[in-house]
Coordinates of C-alpha atoms in Angstrom, one line a residue:
M26 CA -97.5 55.6 73.4
A27 CA -96.5 59.0 71.9
S28 CA -93.0 58.0 72.4
E29 CA -93.5 54.8 70.4
D30 CA -95.0 56.5 67.6
V31 CA -92.2 58.9 67.4
K32 CA -89.7 55.9 67.4
R33 CA -91.9 54.2 64.4
T34 CA -91.7 57.7 62.7
E35 CA -88.2 58.0 63.1
S36 CA -87.4 54.5 61.8
A37 CA -89.6 55.0 58.7
A38 CA -87.7 58.3 58.0
V39 CA -84.3 56.5 58.5
S40 CA -85.3 53.7 56.3
T41 CA -86.5 56.0 53.6
I42 CA -83.1 57.9 53.7
V43 CA -81.2 55.0 53.5
N44 CA -83.3 53.7 50.5
L45 CA -82.7 57.0 48.8
A46 CA -78.9 57.0 49.4
E47 CA -78.8 53.6 47.8
E48 CA -80.8 54.7 44.8
A49 CA -78.6 57.8 44.4
K50 CA -75.4 55.5 44.6
L51 CA -76.8 53.2 41.9
A52 CA -77.7 56.1 39.9
R53 CA -74.0 57.5 40.1
E54 CA -72.8 54.2 39.3
G55 CA -75.0 53.8 36.2
V56 CA -77.1 50.9 37.4
K57 CA -80.7 50.8 36.3
A58 CA -83.5 49.5 38.5
P59 CA -84.3 45.9 37.4
S60 CA -87.7 46.8 36.1
Y61 CA -86.3 49.7 33.9
A62 CA -83.5 47.3 32.6
V63 CA -86.0 44.5 31.7
L64 CA -88.2 47.1 29.8
S65 CA -85.0 48.6 28.0
I66 CA -83.9 45.2 26.8
C67 CA -87.5 44.1 25.5
K68 CA -87.5 47.8 23.7
S69 CA -84.0 46.9 22.2
L70 CA -85.1 43.4 21.1
F71 CA -88.6 44.8 19.6
A72 CA -86.5 47.6 17.7
G73 CA -84.3 45.0 16.2
G74 CA -86.8 42.4 15.4
V75 CA -89.0 45.1 13.5
A76 CA -85.6 46.4 11.7
G77 CA -85.1 42.6 10.3
G78 CA -88.6 41.9 9.3
V79 CA -89.1 45.3 7.4
S80 CA -85.8 45.2 5.6
R81 CA -86.2 41.5 4.6
T82 CA -89.6 41.7 3.3
A83 CA -88.8 44.7 1.2
V84 CA -86.1 42.7 -0.8
A85 CA -87.8 39.3 -0.7
P86 CA -87.8 38.4 -4.3
L87 CA -84.2 39.2 -4.6
E88 CA -83.4 36.9 -1.8
R89 CA -85.1 34.1 -3.2
M90 CA -83.5 34.6 -6.8
K91 CA -80.1 34.6 -5.1
I92 CA -80.8 31.1 -3.5
L93 CA -82.0 29.7 -6.6
L94 CA -78.9 30.7 -8.5
Q95 CA -76.6 29.6 -5.9
V96 CA -77.9 26.1 -6.0
Q97 CA -79.1 25.5 -9.4
N98 CA -77.6 22.6 -11.5
P99 CA -74.8 23.8 -13.5
H100 CA -75.7 21.3 -16.4
N101 CA -79.3 22.4 -16.6
I102 CA -79.4 26.1 -16.3
K103 CA -82.9 27.3 -15.5
Y104 CA -82.1 30.8 -14.5
S105 CA -79.6 32.7 -16.6
G106 CA -79.7 35.9 -14.6
T107 CA -81.6 38.1 -12.1
V108 CA -84.1 39.8 -14.4
Q109 CA -84.8 36.7 -16.5
G110 CA -85.1 34.6 -13.3
L111 CA -87.6 37.1 -11.6
K112 CA -89.6 37.0 -15.0
Y113 CA -89.7 33.2 -15.1
I114 CA -90.9 33.2 -11.4
W115 CA -93.6 35.6 -12.1
R116 CA -94.9 33.7 -15.2
T117 CA -94.8 30.3 -13.7
E118 CA -95.7 31.0 -9.8
G119 CA -97.1 34.4 -9.8
L120 CA -96.8 37.0 -7.2
R121 CA -96.7 34.5 -4.4
G122 CA -93.7 32.9 -6.0
L123 CA -91.6 36.0 -5.6
F124 CA -92.3 35.9 -1.8
K125 CA -92.0 32.2 -1.4
G126 CA -90.2 31.3 1.8
N127 CA -90.4 35.0 3.1
G128 CA -92.7 34.1 6.1
T129 CA -89.8 31.4 7.1
N130 CA -87.4 34.1 6.4
C131 CA -89.1 36.7 8.8
A132 CA -89.7 34.0 11.4
R133 CA -86.0 33.6 11.4
I134 CA -84.7 37.2 10.8
V135 CA -87.0 38.6 13.3
P136 CA -85.4 37.0 16.3
N137 CA -82.0 36.8 14.3
S138 CA -82.0 40.7 14.1
A139 CA -83.3 41.3 17.5
V140 CA -80.5 39.3 19.0
K141 CA -77.9 40.5 16.9
F142 CA -78.6 44.2 17.7
F143 CA -78.9 43.7 21.2
S144 CA -75.9 41.4 21.4
Y145 CA -74.0 44.2 19.6
E146 CA -74.9 46.6 22.1
Q147 CA -73.9 44.4 25.1
A148 CA -70.5 43.5 23.4
S149 CA -69.8 46.9 22.8
K150 CA -70.3 47.9 26.4
G151 CA -68.2 44.9 27.4
I152 CA -65.4 45.6 25.1
L153 CA -65.4 49.3 25.6
Y154 CA -65.3 48.8 29.4
M155 CA -62.2 46.2 29.1
Y156 CA -60.5 48.8 26.8
R157 CA -60.9 51.6 29.2
Q158 CA -59.6 49.6 31.8
Q159 CA -56.7 48.4 29.9
T160 CA -55.6 52.0 28.4
G161 CA -56.5 54.0 31.7
N162 CA -58.3 56.4 29.7
E163 CA -62.0 56.6 30.9
N164 CA -62.9 58.8 27.8
A165 CA -61.7 56.3 25.4
Q166 CA -64.3 55.1 22.5
L167 CA -64.5 52.2 20.4
T168 CA -62.0 51.9 17.6
P169 CA -63.1 50.4 14.1
V170 CA -61.3 47.1 15.0
L171 CA -63.0 46.8 18.3
R172 CA -66.3 47.5 16.6
L173 CA -65.4 44.8 14.3
G174 CA -64.9 42.4 17.2
A175 CA -68.4 43.3 18.9
G176 CA -70.1 42.9 15.3
A177 CA -68.4 39.6 14.9
T178 CA -69.5 38.4 18.5
A179 CA -73.1 39.5 17.7
G180 CA -73.3 37.8 14.5
I181 CA -72.0 34.6 15.8
I182 CA -74.5 34.5 18.6
A183 CA -77.3 35.5 16.4
M184 CA -76.5 32.9 13.7
S185 CA -76.3 29.9 16.1
A186 CA -79.5 30.8 17.9
T187 CA -81.5 30.7 14.6
Y188 CA -79.4 28.5 12.2
P189 CA -82.0 25.6 12.0
M190 CA -84.6 28.2 10.8
D191 CA -82.2 29.5 8.2
M192 CA -81.6 25.8 7.1
V193 CA -85.3 25.2 6.6
R194 CA -85.7 28.5 4.8
G195 CA -83.3 27.6 2.3
R196 CA -85.1 24.4 1.4
L197 CA -88.6 26.1 1.4
T198 CA -87.1 28.8 -0.9
V199 CA -85.6 26.4 -3.4
Q200 CA -88.5 24.0 -3.8
T201 CA -90.7 24.7 -6.7
A202 CA -94.1 23.4 -8.2
N203 CA -92.1 20.5 -9.9
S204 CA -90.5 19.4 -6.6
P205 CA -91.1 15.7 -6.0
Y206 CA -92.0 16.4 -2.3
Q207 CA -93.4 19.5 -0.9
Y208 CA -92.6 20.8 2.7
R209 CA -95.8 22.5 3.7
G210 CA -94.4 25.1 6.1
I211 CA -91.9 25.9 8.9
A212 CA -93.1 23.2 11.3
H213 CA -93.6 20.6 8.7
A214 CA -90.2 21.0 7.2
L215 CA -88.4 21.1 10.8
S216 CA -90.2 17.8 11.6
T217 CA -89.5 16.2 8.5
V218 CA -85.8 16.9 8.4
L219 CA -85.6 15.7 12.2
R220 CA -87.4 12.6 11.4
E221 CA -85.7 11.6 8.1
E222 CA -82.2 13.1 8.6
G223 CA -81.6 13.5 12.2
P224 CA -81.0 16.6 14.5
R225 CA -77.5 17.2 12.9
A226 CA -78.9 18.1 9.8
L227 CA -80.4 21.3 11.2
Y228 CA -77.0 22.6 11.5
R229 CA -75.4 21.7 8.2
G230 CA -73.3 24.5 6.6
W231 CA -73.1 25.9 10.3
L232 CA -69.3 26.3 10.0
P233 CA -69.1 28.2 6.8
S234 CA -71.9 30.4 8.1
V235 CA -70.1 31.1 11.4
I236 CA -66.9 31.9 9.5
G237 CA -68.8 34.0 7.0
V238 CA -70.6 35.9 9.5
V239 CA -67.6 37.0 11.3
P240 CA -66.6 39.5 8.5
Y241 CA -70.0 40.1 7.1
V242 CA -71.8 41.2 10.5
G243 CA -68.5 42.4 11.9
L244 CA -67.9 44.8 8.9
N245 CA -71.4 45.9 8.6
F246 CA -71.4 47.4 12.2
A247 CA -67.8 48.6 12.1
V248 CA -68.2 50.4 8.8
Y249 CA -71.5 51.7 9.5
E250 CA -70.5 53.1 13.0
S251 CA -67.0 54.5 11.7
L252 CA -68.6 56.2 8.8
K253 CA -71.2 57.9 10.9
D254 CA -68.5 59.0 13.3
W255 CA -66.4 60.2 10.7
L256 CA -69.1 62.3 9.1
V257 CA -70.4 63.7 12.4
K258 CA -67.0 64.8 13.7
D259 CA -65.4 66.0 10.4
N260 CA -68.5 66.8 8.4
P261 CA -66.4 66.6 5.1
F262 CA -69.4 67.1 2.8
G263 CA -71.7 69.3 5.1
L264 CA -74.1 66.5 5.7
V265 CA -74.6 67.0 9.3
E266 CA -77.7 69.0 10.7
N267 CA -77.8 69.8 14.4
N268 CA -74.9 67.4 15.0
E269 CA -77.3 64.5 13.4
L270 CA -77.0 62.8 10.0
T271 CA -80.3 62.8 7.7
I272 CA -81.9 59.6 7.0
V273 CA -80.6 59.6 3.5
T274 CA -77.1 60.0 4.8
R275 CA -77.7 57.2 7.4
L276 CA -79.2 54.9 4.3
T277 CA -76.0 55.7 2.3
C278 CA -73.7 54.5 5.4
G279 CA -75.6 51.4 5.6
A280 CA -75.4 50.7 2.0
V281 CA -71.8 50.9 1.9
A282 CA -71.3 48.8 5.1
G283 CA -73.5 46.0 3.4
T284 CA -71.8 46.3 0.1
V285 CA -68.1 45.6 1.8
G286 CA -69.5 43.0 4.2
Q287 CA -71.4 40.7 1.7
T288 CA -68.7 40.9 -0.9
I289 CA -66.2 39.7 1.3
A290 CA -68.3 37.0 3.0
Y291 CA -70.1 35.7 -0.2
P292 CA -68.3 32.6 -1.2
L293 CA -69.0 31.2 2.3
D294 CA -72.7 31.8 1.8
V295 CA -72.7 29.9 -1.5
I296 CA -71.1 26.8 0.2
R297 CA -73.4 27.2 3.2
R298 CA -76.5 26.6 0.7
R299 CA -74.9 23.9 -1.1
M300 CA -74.4 22.0 2.1
Q301 CA -77.8 22.8 3.3
M302 CA -79.0 20.8 0.2
V303 CA -77.2 17.6 1.2
G304 CA -79.4 14.8 2.5
W305 CA -82.5 16.1 1.2
K306 CA -83.6 13.0 -1.2
D307 CA -86.4 15.0 -2.8
A308 CA -84.3 18.2 -3.7
S309 CA -86.1 20.6 -6.2
S310 CA -85.5 20.2 -9.8
V311 CA -83.5 23.3 -9.6
V312 CA -81.0 21.3 -7.7
T313 CA -81.1 18.0 -9.4
G314 CA -81.6 19.2 -13.0
E315 CA -85.1 17.5 -13.4
G316 CA -83.4 14.2 -13.7
R317 CA -81.1 15.1 -16.3
S318 CA -77.2 15.1 -15.6
K319 CA -77.7 15.4 -11.9
A320 CA -74.9 17.0 -10.3
S321 CA -73.6 15.2 -6.8
L322 CA -74.9 16.9 -3.9
E323 CA -72.8 15.0 -1.4
Y324 CA -70.0 16.9 0.5
T325 CA -68.0 15.6 3.2
G326 CA -67.4 19.1 4.6
M327 CA -66.8 22.7 4.2
V328 CA -63.4 22.3 2.4
D329 CA -64.9 19.3 0.0
A330 CA -67.7 21.6 -0.8
F331 CA -65.4 24.4 -2.0
R332 CA -63.0 22.1 -3.8
K333 CA -65.9 20.4 -5.7
T334 CA -67.7 23.6 -6.6
V335 CA -64.5 25.2 -8.0
R336 CA -63.4 22.2 -9.8
H337 CA -66.8 21.3 -11.4
E338 CA -67.8 25.0 -12.1
G339 CA -65.0 27.2 -11.8
F340 CA -64.1 29.8 -9.2
G341 CA -66.9 32.1 -10.6
A342 CA -69.4 29.7 -8.9
L343 CA -68.5 31.0 -5.6
Y344 CA -70.1 34.4 -6.7
K345 CA -73.3 32.8 -8.2
G346 CA -76.2 35.1 -7.4
L347 CA -73.9 38.1 -6.2
V348 CA -75.9 40.3 -8.7
P349 CA -79.3 40.1 -6.9
N350 CA -77.6 39.7 -3.6
S351 CA -75.9 43.1 -4.2
V352 CA -79.1 44.6 -5.2
K353 CA -80.7 43.2 -2.1
V354 CA -78.1 44.0 0.5
V355 CA -77.8 47.6 -0.3
P356 CA -81.4 48.5 0.5
S357 CA -81.7 45.7 3.1
I358 CA -78.8 46.5 5.3
A359 CA -79.5 50.2 5.1
I360 CA -83.0 49.9 5.9
A361 CA -82.3 47.6 8.9
F362 CA -79.9 50.2 10.6
V363 CA -82.2 53.1 10.0
T364 CA -85.4 51.2 11.1
Y365 CA -83.7 50.1 14.2
E366 CA -82.4 53.5 15.1
M367 CA -85.7 55.1 14.2
V368 CA -87.8 52.6 16.5
K369 CA -85.6 52.9 19.4
D370 CA -86.1 56.9 19.2
V371 CA -89.8 56.4 19.1
L372 CA -89.5 53.9 22.1
G373 CA -87.3 56.3 24.0
V374 CA -84.4 53.9 24.3
E375 CA -81.5 56.1 25.3
F376 CA -78.6 53.8 24.4
R377 CA -77.4 54.0 20.8
I378 CA -75.0 51.5 18.9
S379 CA -72.5 54.3 18.2
D380 CA -72.0 55.0 22.1

């Protein structure tokens, strides 16, 4: 009996040693235990979702004003500018009017932002691994071009995953009190579009959206991360404290990144919104001109939408709503980046998007 007890003890000891050895090997290879990996993913997704919700709600009135300017009938101008438009909405629809469509926007942007930030982290890891393998330099870091590629990948994944919500959000935002038919909410709008226009309608404008998201999201991440790296390494303006940038400096980096990205990609955003209105027989009076001089909403595709918009309204029509969008993007992108990093710090997530 004594010998059997000794054997069992020895067997348990050997098993323990083997397990410890395996855990040590995994640790050396940088592999996390499954439970830790799942928790880390959840924290990263949560941080991205919070960042998206906070940043978009902060600029919701400007977001609605931008969309109204993008799609309004050129023969019946109701909104002559950002300030006038916001005043008109306040007078006719009140405070709720300024935030119309924000619930749908948040329902879309929270998962979109979560997927986007997480996808960027994973794409960055994958691209950096391949880059190090190709160059043979284990200390190599992501270049601005590689960050652009990682950001573009993240943008395409996030946009495609949540596009139906974006399409519905555009219609909910455009409808006014005078619209002949009212969508009662997200679910009602989705079911109505599916029933009356078919499932393909939920992806109208997807192509220009994907083409636009490549430079937009790609440049956002590339410019933001490259600016941060440059400021930390060279410290040209004395803004670094304890090898970290202040919140104000990070907000400024985010604002610059957002401005560059949205200026380049903006015409595609205008075309996307207009294509999303195609097939909506009860489109808002903002689009149809309240029955007077109705402009055609029929486009055969992205190129046709570009051609008709420029032919009938001029090249400047591709930048309608740019002013409220610029005012919106500066704080929105900045708040999103900084909120994301701060939430991850609070949650104790080690990986940073600049790694």
